[in-house]
Amino acid sequence: MDMILVRSIFTLVCLCVFVGIVAWAFKRGNKAQFEEAGRLPLSED
């Protein structure tokens, strides 16, 4: 395998990971968890 092929595969893997993270972040089921986590700094103990 030459370096061009290795770099191409690495770029493709990174793209898939990025798309997966974006899809997970915008999933509707996670909205409540993210809103709760966003309010944590403002809550009093």
PDB file of N, CA, C and O in Angstrom:
ATOM      1  N   MET A   1       0.853  -1.186   0.000  1.00  0.00           N
ATOM      2  CA  MET A   1       0.000   0.000   0.000  1.00  0.00           C
ATOM      3  C   MET A   1       0.889   1.235   0.000  1.00  0.00           C
ATOM      4  O   MET A   1       1.799   1.348   0.805  1.00  0.00           O
ATOM      5  N   ASP A   2       0.579   2.130  -0.861  1.00  0.00           N
ATOM      6  CA  ASP A   2       1.350   3.360  -0.880  1.00  0.00           C
ATOM      7  C   ASP A   2       0.689   4.401   0.019  1.00  0.00           C
ATOM      8  O   ASP A   2      -0.434   4.232   0.493  1.00  0.00           O
ATOM      9  N   MET A   3       1.407   5.452   0.280  1.00  0.00           N
ATOM     10  CA  MET A   3       0.944   6.480   1.216  1.00  0.00           C
ATOM     11  C   MET A   3      -0.325   7.187   0.738  1.00  0.00           C
ATOM     12  O   MET A   3      -1.140   7.610   1.552  1.00  0.00           O
ATOM     13  N   ILE A   4      -0.513   7.311  -0.539  1.00  0.00           N
ATOM     14  CA  ILE A   4      -1.710   7.980  -1.061  1.00  0.00           C
ATOM     15  C   ILE A   4      -2.959   7.187  -0.673  1.00  0.00           C
ATOM     16  O   ILE A   4      -3.961   7.760  -0.245  1.00  0.00           O
ATOM     17  N   LEU A   5      -2.898   5.878  -0.789  1.00  0.00           N
ATOM     18  CA  LEU A   5      -4.031   5.038  -0.425  1.00  0.00           C
ATOM     19  C   LEU A   5      -4.300   5.090   1.079  1.00  0.00           C
ATOM     20  O   LEU A   5      -5.446   5.192   1.520  1.00  0.00           O
ATOM     21  N   VAL A   6      -3.239   5.072   1.874  1.00  0.00           N
ATOM     22  CA  VAL A   6      -3.390   5.141   3.330  1.00  0.00           C
ATOM     23  C   VAL A   6      -4.020   6.469   3.738  1.00  0.00           C
ATOM     24  O   VAL A   6      -4.937   6.515   4.561  1.00  0.00           O
ATOM     25  N   ARG A   7      -3.565   7.540   3.149  1.00  0.00           N
ATOM     26  CA  ARG A   7      -4.129   8.866   3.459  1.00  0.00           C
ATOM     27  C   ARG A   7      -5.577   8.971   3.017  1.00  0.00           C
ATOM     28  O   ARG A   7      -6.407   9.587   3.693  1.00  0.00           O
ATOM     29  N   SER A   8      -5.911   8.381   1.889  1.00  0.00           N
ATOM     30  CA  SER A   8      -7.293   8.404   1.398  1.00  0.00           C
ATOM     31  C   SER A   8      -8.211   7.631   2.335  1.00  0.00           C
ATOM     32  O   SER A   8      -9.317   8.092   2.655  1.00  0.00           O
ATOM     33  N   ILE A   9      -7.762   6.474   2.783  1.00  0.00           N
ATOM     34  CA  ILE A   9      -8.567   5.684   3.718  1.00  0.00           C
ATOM     35  C   ILE A   9      -8.732   6.418   5.040  1.00  0.00           C
ATOM     36  O   ILE A   9      -9.823   6.453   5.608  1.00  0.00           O
ATOM     37  N   PHE A  10      -7.653   7.024   5.527  1.00  0.00           N
ATOM     38  CA  PHE A  10      -7.727   7.781   6.774  1.00  0.00           C
ATOM     39  C   PHE A  10      -8.704   8.953   6.644  1.00  0.00           C
ATOM     40  O   PHE A  10      -9.501   9.206   7.551  1.00  0.00           O
ATOM     41  N   THR A  11      -8.667   9.651   5.525  1.00  0.00           N
ATOM     42  CA  THR A  11      -9.590  10.770   5.302  1.00  0.00           C
ATOM     43  C   THR A  11     -11.033  10.284   5.270  1.00  0.00           C
ATOM     44  O   THR A  11     -11.922  10.919   5.856  1.00  0.00           O
ATOM     45  N   LEU A  12     -11.267   9.168   4.630  1.00  0.00           N
ATOM     46  CA  LEU A  12     -12.617   8.606   4.572  1.00  0.00           C
ATOM     47  C   LEU A  12     -13.118   8.186   5.953  1.00  0.00           C
ATOM     48  O   LEU A  12     -14.271   8.448   6.304  1.00  0.00           O
ATOM     49  N   VAL A  13     -12.258   7.594   6.748  1.00  0.00           N
ATOM     50  CA  VAL A  13     -12.626   7.194   8.109  1.00  0.00           C
ATOM     51  C   VAL A  13     -12.945   8.430   8.953  1.00  0.00           C
ATOM     52  O   VAL A  13     -13.939   8.455   9.695  1.00  0.00           O
ATOM     53  N   CYS A  14     -12.121   9.457   8.856  1.00  0.00           N
ATOM     54  CA  CYS A  14     -12.374  10.694   9.609  1.00  0.00           C
ATOM     55  C   CYS A  14     -13.688  11.343   9.189  1.00  0.00           C
ATOM     56  O   CYS A  14     -14.430  11.856  10.037  1.00  0.00           O
ATOM     57  N   LEU A  15     -13.992  11.327   7.911  1.00  0.00           N
ATOM     58  CA  LEU A  15     -15.251  11.883   7.423  1.00  0.00           C
ATOM     59  C   LEU A  15     -16.435  11.105   7.991  1.00  0.00           C
ATOM     60  O   LEU A  15     -17.423  11.712   8.432  1.00  0.00           O
ATOM     61  N   CYS A  16     -16.338   9.781   8.003  1.00  0.00           N
ATOM     62  CA  CYS A  16     -17.424   8.960   8.552  1.00  0.00           C
ATOM     63  C   CYS A  16     -17.620   9.209  10.039  1.00  0.00           C
ATOM     64  O   CYS A  16     -18.757   9.291  10.514  1.00  0.00           O
ATOM     65  N   VAL A  17     -16.534   9.360  10.772  1.00  0.00           N
ATOM     66  CA  VAL A  17     -16.632   9.656  12.204  1.00  0.00           C
ATOM     67  C   VAL A  17     -17.293  11.022  12.411  1.00  0.00           C
ATOM     68  O   VAL A  17     -18.169  11.181  13.265  1.00  0.00           O
ATOM     69  N   PHE A  18     -16.893  12.012  11.638  1.00  0.00           N
ATOM     70  CA  PHE A  18     -17.470  13.344  11.756  1.00  0.00           C
ATOM     71  C   PHE A  18     -18.967  13.330  11.467  1.00  0.00           C
ATOM     72  O   PHE A  18     -19.762  13.906  12.217  1.00  0.00           O
ATOM     73  N   VAL A  19     -19.372  12.665  10.397  1.00  0.00           N
ATOM     74  CA  VAL A  19     -20.793  12.581  10.049  1.00  0.00           C
ATOM     75  C   VAL A  19     -21.561  11.850  11.143  1.00  0.00           C
ATOM     76  O   VAL A  19     -22.674  12.245  11.504  1.00  0.00           O
ATOM     77  N   GLY A  20     -20.974  10.821  11.720  1.00  0.00           N
ATOM     78  CA  GLY A  20     -21.623  10.108  12.815  1.00  0.00           C
ATOM     79  C   GLY A  20     -21.820  10.972  14.038  1.00  0.00           C
ATOM     80  O   GLY A  20     -22.872  10.935  14.684  1.00  0.00           O
ATOM     81  N   ILE A  21     -20.814  11.772  14.387  1.00  0.00           N
ATOM     82  CA  ILE A  21     -20.932  12.665  15.544  1.00  0.00           C
ATOM     83  C   ILE A  21     -21.996  13.727  15.297  1.00  0.00           C
ATOM     84  O   ILE A  21     -22.797  14.043  16.190  1.00  0.00           O
ATOM     85  N   VAL A  22     -22.033  14.284  14.106  1.00  0.00           N
ATOM     86  CA  VAL A  22     -23.036  15.301  13.775  1.00  0.00           C
ATOM     87  C   VAL A  22     -24.439  14.692  13.829  1.00  0.00           C
ATOM     88  O   VAL A  22     -25.369  15.299  14.370  1.00  0.00           O
ATOM     89  N   ALA A  23     -24.596  13.495  13.296  1.00  0.00           N
ATOM     90  CA  ALA A  23     -25.907  12.830  13.327  1.00  0.00           C
ATOM     91  C   ALA A  23     -26.330  12.556  14.765  1.00  0.00           C
ATOM     92  O   ALA A  23     -27.490  12.740  15.127  1.00  0.00           O
ATOM     93  N   TRP A  24     -25.395  12.134  15.607  1.00  0.00           N
ATOM     94  CA  TRP A  24     -25.710  11.867  17.011  1.00  0.00           C
ATOM     95  C   TRP A  24     -26.093  13.159  17.732  1.00  0.00           C
ATOM     96  O   TRP A  24     -27.020  13.190  18.537  1.00  0.00           O
ATOM     97  N   ALA A  25     -25.391  14.248  17.447  1.00  0.00           N
ATOM     98  CA  ALA A  25     -25.650  15.517  18.131  1.00  0.00           C
ATOM     99  C   ALA A  25     -27.023  16.088  17.764  1.00  0.00           C
ATOM    100  O   ALA A  25     -27.670  16.730  18.593  1.00  0.00           O
ATOM    101  N   PHE A  26     -27.475  15.875  16.532  1.00  0.00           N
ATOM    102  CA  PHE A  26     -28.745  16.432  16.102  1.00  0.00           C
ATOM    103  C   PHE A  26     -29.904  15.448  16.203  1.00  0.00           C
ATOM    104  O   PHE A  26     -31.007  15.754  15.762  1.00  0.00           O
ATOM    105  N   LYS A  27     -29.668  14.288  16.795  1.00  0.00           N
ATOM    106  CA  LYS A  27     -30.728  13.311  16.986  1.00  0.00           C
ATOM    107  C   LYS A  27     -31.757  13.871  17.968  1.00  0.00           C
ATOM    108  O   LYS A  27     -31.412  14.429  19.004  1.00  0.00           O
ATOM    109  N   ARG A  28     -33.013  13.736  17.652  1.00  0.00           N
ATOM    110  CA  ARG A  28     -34.075  14.332  18.471  1.00  0.00           C
ATOM    111  C   ARG A  28     -34.118  13.765  19.886  1.00  0.00           C
ATOM    112  O   ARG A  28     -34.476  14.444  20.821  1.00  0.00           O
ATOM    113  N   GLY A  29     -33.769  12.525  20.057  1.00  0.00           N
ATOM    114  CA  GLY A  29     -33.822  11.900  21.377  1.00  0.00           C
ATOM    115  C   GLY A  29     -32.813  12.467  22.363  1.00  0.00           C
ATOM    116  O   GLY A  29     -32.963  12.320  23.565  1.00  0.00           O
ATOM    117  N   ASN A  30     -31.774  13.127  21.869  1.00  0.00           N
ATOM    118  CA  ASN A  30     -30.737  13.670  22.746  1.00  0.00           C
ATOM    119  C   ASN A  30     -31.024  15.102  23.197  1.00  0.00           C
ATOM    120  O   ASN A  30     -30.282  15.640  24.009  1.00  0.00           O
ATOM    121  N   LYS A  31     -32.071  15.705  22.695  1.00  0.00           N
ATOM    122  CA  LYS A  31     -32.328  17.112  22.983  1.00  0.00           C
ATOM    123  C   LYS A  31     -32.521  17.364  24.473  1.00  0.00           C
ATOM    124  O   LYS A  31     -31.952  18.306  25.031  1.00  0.00           O
ATOM    125  N   ALA A  32     -33.274  16.526  25.139  1.00  0.00           N
ATOM    126  CA  ALA A  32     -33.519  16.713  26.573  1.00  0.00           C
ATOM    127  C   ALA A  32     -32.231  16.584  27.369  1.00  0.00           C
ATOM    128  O   ALA A  32     -31.989  17.366  28.301  1.00  0.00           O
ATOM    129  N   GLN A  33     -31.391  15.631  27.007  1.00  0.00           N
ATOM    130  CA  GLN A  33     -30.119  15.462  27.720  1.00  0.00           C
ATOM    131  C   GLN A  33     -29.218  16.674  27.528  1.00  0.00           C
ATOM    132  O   GLN A  33     -28.566  17.130  28.474  1.00  0.00           O
ATOM    133  N   PHE A  34     -29.157  17.208  26.317  1.00  0.00           N
ATOM    134  CA  PHE A  34     -28.310  18.359  26.054  1.00  0.00           C
ATOM    135  C   PHE A  34     -28.831  19.611  26.761  1.00  0.00           C
ATOM    136  O   PHE A  34     -28.052  20.427  27.245  1.00  0.00           O
ATOM    137  N   GLU A  35     -30.152  19.774  26.819  1.00  0.00           N
ATOM    138  CA  GLU A  35     -30.705  20.928  27.528  1.00  0.00           C
ATOM    139  C   GLU A  35     -30.416  20.833  29.024  1.00  0.00           C
ATOM    140  O   GLU A  35     -30.090  21.831  29.663  1.00  0.00           O
ATOM    141  N   GLU A  36     -30.532  19.636  29.578  1.00  0.00           N
ATOM    142  CA  GLU A  36     -30.224  19.445  30.996  1.00  0.00           C
ATOM    143  C   GLU A  36     -28.745  19.720  31.266  1.00  0.00           C
ATOM    144  O   GLU A  36     -28.398  20.380  32.246  1.00  0.00           O
ATOM    145  N   ALA A  37     -27.874  19.248  30.408  1.00  0.00           N
ATOM    146  CA  ALA A  37     -26.446  19.478  30.578  1.00  0.00           C
ATOM    147  C   ALA A  37     -26.106  20.959  30.428  1.00  0.00           C
ATOM    148  O   ALA A  37     -25.204  21.471  31.095  1.00  0.00           O
ATOM    149  N   GLY A  38     -26.842  21.661  29.582  1.00  0.00           N
ATOM    150  CA  GLY A  38     -26.619  23.088  29.411  1.00  0.00           C
ATOM    151  C   GLY A  38     -27.036  23.922  30.614  1.00  0.00           C
ATOM    152  O   GLY A  38     -26.510  24.996  30.851  1.00  0.00           O
ATOM    153  N   ARG A  39     -27.977  23.401  31.394  1.00  0.00           N
ATOM    154  CA  ARG A  39     -28.432  24.123  32.581  1.00  0.00           C
ATOM    155  C   ARG A  39     -27.599  23.801  33.818  1.00  0.00           C
ATOM    156  O   ARG A  39     -27.755  24.450  34.858  1.00  0.00           O
ATOM    157  N   LEU A  40     -26.729  22.816  33.763  1.00  0.00           N
ATOM    158  CA  LEU A  40     -25.939  22.412  34.920  1.00  0.00           C
ATOM    159  C   LEU A  40     -25.100  23.554  35.532  1.00  0.00           C
ATOM    160  O   LEU A  40     -25.098  23.691  36.748  1.00  0.00           O
ATOM    161  N   PRO A  41     -24.433  24.375  34.747  1.00  0.00           N
ATOM    162  CA  PRO A  41     -23.640  25.452  35.363  1.00  0.00           C
ATOM    163  C   PRO A  41     -24.495  26.485  36.102  1.00  0.00           C
ATOM    164  O   PRO A  41     -23.994  27.182  36.982  1.00  0.00           O
ATOM    165  N   LEU A  42     -25.761  26.577  35.753  1.00  0.00           N
ATOM    166  CA  LEU A  42     -26.620  27.583  36.365  1.00  0.00           C
ATOM    167  C   LEU A  42     -27.361  27.058  37.592  1.00  0.00           C
ATOM    168  O   LEU A  42     -27.961  27.842  38.329  1.00  0.00           O
ATOM    169  N   SER A  43     -27.314  25.760  37.820  1.00  0.00           N
ATOM    170  CA  SER A  43     -28.064  25.195  38.941  1.00  0.00           C
ATOM    171  C   SER A  43     -27.292  25.397  40.245  1.00  0.00           C
ATOM    172  O   SER A  43     -26.075  25.441  40.286  1.00  0.00           O
ATOM    173  N   GLU A  44     -28.063  25.551  41.306  1.00  0.00           N
ATOM    174  CA  GLU A  44     -27.465  25.719  42.630  1.00  0.00           C
ATOM    175  C   GLU A  44     -27.564  24.390  43.373  1.00  0.00           C
ATOM    176  O   GLU A  44     -28.522  23.656  43.254  1.00  0.00           O
ATOM    177  N   ASP A  45     -26.549  24.114  44.158  1.00  0.00           N
ATOM    178  CA  ASP A  45     -26.536  22.863  44.912  1.00  0.00           C
ATOM    179  C   ASP A  45     -27.468  22.907  46.108  1.00  0.00           C
ATOM    180  O   ASP A  45     -27.704  23.821  46.765  1.00  0.00           O
TER     181      ASP A  45
END
